[in-house]
PDB file of C-alpha atoms in Angstrom:
ATOM      1  CA  MET A   1      15.710   2.128  24.187  1.00 56.00           C
ATOM      2  CA  PRO A   2      18.136   1.580  27.161  1.00 57.00           C
ATOM      3  CA  THR A   3      16.159  -0.075  30.337  1.00 54.00           C
ATOM      4  CA  VAL A   4      16.648   0.380  33.951  1.00 47.00           C
ATOM      5  CA  SER A   5      19.186  -1.841  34.592  1.00 52.00           C
ATOM      6  CA  ASP A   6      20.993  -0.287  31.550  1.00 51.00           C
ATOM      7  CA  TYR A   7      21.358   3.085  33.661  1.00 40.00           C
ATOM      8  CA  ASP A   8      22.257   0.987  36.865  1.00 48.00           C
ATOM      9  CA  THR A   9      24.904  -0.803  35.498  1.00 55.00           C
ATOM     10  CA  ARG A  10      27.012   2.792  33.531  1.00 56.00           C
ATOM     11  CA  ARG A  11      25.800   4.922  37.244  1.00 52.00           C
ATOM     12  CA  GLY A  12      27.558   2.146  39.007  1.00 56.00           C
ATOM     13  CA  SER A  13      27.038   0.691  42.459  1.00 48.00           C
ATOM     14  CA  ALA A  14      26.161   2.945  45.408  1.00 52.00           C
ATOM     15  CA  ARG A  15      29.312   2.244  46.984  1.00 51.00           C
ATOM     16  CA  SER A  16      31.624   3.375  44.220  1.00 50.00           C
ATOM     17  CA  ARG A  17      29.380   6.688  44.316  1.00 51.00           C
ATOM     18  CA  GLY A  18      30.371   7.286  47.351  1.00 54.00           C
ATOM     19  CA  TYR A  19      28.206   5.847  49.881  1.00 69.00           C
ATOM     20  CA  ASP A  20      30.440   3.640  51.892  1.00 70.00           C
ATOM     21  CA  GLY A  21      31.384   3.728  55.644  1.00 89.00           C
ATOM     22  CA  ARG A  22      32.047   7.277  55.854  1.00 93.00           C
ATOM     23  CA  TRP A  23      28.863   7.955  54.211  1.00 93.00           C
ATOM     24  CA  ASP A  24      26.745   5.859  56.518  1.00 94.00           C
ATOM     25  CA  ARG A  25      28.222   7.280  59.784  1.00 96.00           C
ATOM     26  CA  ALA A  26      27.624  11.020  58.576  1.00 96.00           C
ATOM     27  CA  ALA A  27      24.337  10.797  57.423  1.00 97.00           C
ATOM     28  CA  LYS A  28      23.218   8.755  60.596  1.00 97.00           C
ATOM     29  CA  GLN A  29      25.065  12.251  62.496  1.00 98.00           C
ATOM     30  CA  PHE A  30      22.729  14.839  59.844  1.00 98.00           C
ATOM     31  CA  LYS A  31      19.712  12.394  60.676  1.00 98.00           C
ATOM     32  CA  TRP A  32      20.300  12.380  64.506  1.00 98.00           C
ATOM     33  CA  THR A  33      20.456  16.626  64.190  1.00 98.00           C
ATOM     34  CA  HIS A  34      17.937  16.586  61.559  1.00 98.00           C
ATOM     35  CA  PRO A  35      15.281  14.077  62.610  1.00 98.00           C
ATOM     36  CA  LEU A  36      12.619  15.550  61.001  1.00 98.00           C
ATOM     37  CA  CYS A  37      11.389  15.796  56.813  1.00 98.00           C
ATOM     38  CA  LEU A  38      11.959  19.164  56.064  1.00 98.00           C
ATOM     39  CA  GLY A  39       9.058  18.802  53.024  1.00 98.00           C
ATOM     40  CA  CYS A  40       6.643  17.263  55.845  1.00 98.00           C
ATOM     41  CA  LYS A  41       8.047  20.766  58.233  1.00 98.00           C
ATOM     42  CA  ALA A  42       6.875  23.083  55.526  1.00 98.00           C
ATOM     43  CA  GLU A  43       3.646  21.561  54.826  1.00 96.00           C
ATOM     44  CA  GLY A  44       2.795  21.508  59.197  1.00 96.00           C
ATOM     45  CA  ARG A  45       3.244  17.824  58.978  1.00 96.00           C
ATOM     46  CA  VAL A  46       5.845  15.488  61.569  1.00 97.00           C
ATOM     47  CA  THR A  47       7.473  12.847  59.847  1.00 97.00           C
ATOM     48  CA  ALA A  48      11.047  11.434  60.470  1.00 98.00           C
ATOM     49  CA  THR A  49      14.136  11.779  58.106  1.00 98.00           C
ATOM     50  CA  ALA A  50      14.329   8.466  56.984  1.00 97.00           C
ATOM     51  CA  VAL A  51      16.907   9.952  53.567  1.00 96.00           C
ATOM     52  CA  VAL A  52      19.717  12.113  53.562  1.00 97.00           C
ATOM     53  CA  ASP A  53      19.279  14.048  49.970  1.00 97.00           C
ATOM     54  CA  HIS A  54      21.822  16.236  48.482  1.00 96.00           C
ATOM     55  CA  VAL A  55      19.960  19.756  47.464  1.00 97.00           C
ATOM     56  CA  LEU A  56      21.891  19.655  44.196  1.00 96.00           C
ATOM     57  CA  PRO A  57      22.213  16.121  42.549  1.00 93.00           C
ATOM     58  CA  HIS A  58      26.173  15.851  42.880  1.00 91.00           C
ATOM     59  CA  ARG A  59      26.287  13.444  40.607  1.00 89.00           C
ATOM     60  CA  GLY A  60      30.107  12.172  41.002  1.00 87.00           C
ATOM     61  CA  ASP A  61      31.074  15.512  42.446  1.00 91.00           C
ATOM     62  CA  MET A  62      32.541  14.513  45.482  1.00 92.00           C
ATOM     63  CA  VAL A  63      33.661  17.865  46.654  1.00 95.00           C
ATOM     64  CA  LEU A  64      29.509  18.231  45.977  1.00 94.00           C
ATOM     65  CA  PHE A  65      29.038  15.226  47.484  1.00 93.00           C
ATOM     66  CA  TRP A  66      30.525  15.920  51.250  1.00 96.00           C
ATOM     67  CA  ASP A  67      29.027  19.683  51.321  1.00 96.00           C
ATOM     68  CA  GLN A  68      26.861  19.100  54.450  1.00 96.00           C
ATOM     69  CA  ASP A  69      25.317  22.783  53.738  1.00 97.00           C
ATOM     70  CA  ARG A  70      23.555  21.065  50.502  1.00 96.00           C
ATOM     71  CA  TRP A  71      22.046  18.164  52.425  1.00 98.00           C
ATOM     72  CA  GLN A  72      19.076  18.113  53.962  1.00 98.00           C
ATOM     73  CA  PRO A  73      16.605  15.847  56.008  1.00 98.00           C
ATOM     74  CA  SER A  74      13.791  13.917  53.644  1.00 98.00           C
ATOM     75  CA  CYS A  75      11.441  11.536  54.336  1.00 97.00           C
ATOM     76  CA  GLN A  76      10.625   8.657  52.033  1.00 97.00           C
ATOM     77  CA  PHE A  77       7.718  10.578  49.869  1.00 96.00           C
ATOM     78  CA  HIS A  78       9.807  13.879  49.692  1.00 97.00           C
ATOM     79  CA  HIS A  79      12.747  12.129  48.571  1.00 97.00           C
ATOM     80  CA  SER A  80      11.268   9.409  45.742  1.00 96.00           C
ATOM     81  CA  VAL A  81       8.246  11.502  44.818  1.00 96.00           C
ATOM     82  CA  VAL A  82       8.855  15.160  45.240  1.00 97.00           C
ATOM     83  CA  LYS A  83      12.370  15.690  44.867  1.00 97.00           C
ATOM     84  CA  GLN A  84      12.368  13.269  41.499  1.00 97.00           C
ATOM     85  CA  GLN A  85      10.282  15.900  39.705  1.00 97.00           C
ATOM     86  CA  LEU A  86      12.154  19.061  41.111  1.00 98.00           C
ATOM     87  CA  GLU A  87      15.648  17.177  40.301  1.00 97.00           C
ATOM     88  CA  HIS A  88      13.713  16.373  36.551  1.00 97.00           C
ATOM     89  CA  MET A  89      12.216  19.952  35.863  1.00 98.00           C
ATOM     90  CA  PHE A  90      15.644  21.661  37.525  1.00 97.00           C
ATOM     91  CA  ASP A  91      17.902  18.703  34.654  1.00 97.00           C
ATOM     92  CA  ARG A  92      15.346  20.396  31.736  1.00 97.00           C
ATOM     93  CA  GLY A  93      16.326  24.071  33.103  1.00 97.00           C
ATOM     94  CA  ALA A  94      13.044  25.235  34.431  1.00 97.00           C
ATOM     95  CA  LEU A  95      13.578  25.833  38.027  1.00 97.00           C
ATOM     96  CA  PRO A  96      16.146  27.022  39.816  1.00 97.00           C
ATOM     97  CA  GLU A  97      18.705  25.653  42.102  1.00 96.00           C
ATOM     98  CA  ALA A  98      16.839  27.482  45.510  1.00 97.00           C
ATOM     99  CA  GLU A  99      13.690  25.506  44.075  1.00 98.00           C
ATOM    100  CA  LEU A 100      15.473  21.966  45.195  1.00 98.00           C
ATOM    101  CA  TRP A 101      15.277  22.833  48.783  1.00 98.00           C
ATOM    102  CA  LEU A 102      12.152  20.561  50.370  1.00 98.00           C
ATOM    103  CA  ASP A 103      10.845  23.279  52.111  1.00 98.00           C
ATOM    104  CA  SER A 104      11.055  25.534  48.649  1.00 98.00           C
ATOM    105  CA  ALA A 105       7.454  26.496  46.888  1.00 98.00           C
ATOM    106  CA  THR A 106       7.592  24.211  44.416  1.00 98.00           C
ATOM    107  CA  ALA A 107       8.129  21.750  46.544  1.00 98.00           C
ATOM    108  CA  VAL A 108       5.844  22.188  48.744  1.00 98.00           C
ATOM    109  CA  ALA A 109       3.199  22.560  46.035  1.00 97.00           C
ATOM    110  CA  ILE A 110       3.932  19.115  44.433  1.00 97.00           C
ATOM    111  CA  SER A 111       3.506  17.735  47.928  1.00 96.00           C
ATOM    112  CA  ARG A 112       0.051  18.974  47.606  1.00 94.00           C
ATOM    113  CA  ARG A 113      -0.425  17.576  44.315  1.00 94.00           C
ATOM    114  CA  GLU A 114       1.067  14.140  44.783  1.00 93.00           C
ATOM    115  CA  ARG A 115      -0.640  13.737  48.442  1.00 88.00           C
ATOM    116  CA  ALA A 116      -3.935  14.724  46.926  1.00 84.00           C
ATOM    117  CA  VAL A 117      -3.212  11.728  44.764  1.00 78.00           C
ATOM    118  CA  VAL A 118      -1.344   9.785  46.996  1.00 62.00           C
ATOM    119  CA  GLY A 119      -3.336  10.053  50.206  1.00 58.00           C
ATOM    120  CA  ALA A 120      -1.087  10.082  53.532  1.00 55.00           C
ATOM    121  CA  ASP A 121      -2.121   6.309  54.131  1.00 56.00           C
ATOM    122  CA  GLY A 122       0.032   5.313  50.726  1.00 54.00           C
ATOM    123  CA  TRP A 123      -3.019   4.342  48.496  1.00 55.00           C
ATOM    124  CA  VAL A 124      -4.287   6.185  45.535  1.00 51.00           C
ATOM    125  CA  GLY A 125      -7.309   8.620  46.525  1.00 52.00           C
ATOM    126  CA  GLY A 126      -6.859   7.631  50.331  1.00 48.00           C
TER     127      GLY A 126
END
């Protein structure tokens, strides 16, 4: 069975996937112009953007990577918890691309479900 490190080795480093100085500058500008997490905003929460998320996973496609119309502002919770579930459903063919946005009905439902398990304070049952 492949391990996480096997996957990381095949995938390459972040820098080799395009997350270089140019990306750092573009992401910083995007966060400045989109300071609030889209998913939290859809839930009526105010949370700072921590991550610039590619709505559609680019998987090495540099045209898609740089398509700012498919970037969305995300907090760590929405990027690491909600978006991962959305992408898994998308990869199985169970979700259309439009539902990968963090303010989609599916994303909001996942957010609410996950927050019921992991409270706003980050603790299970919190």
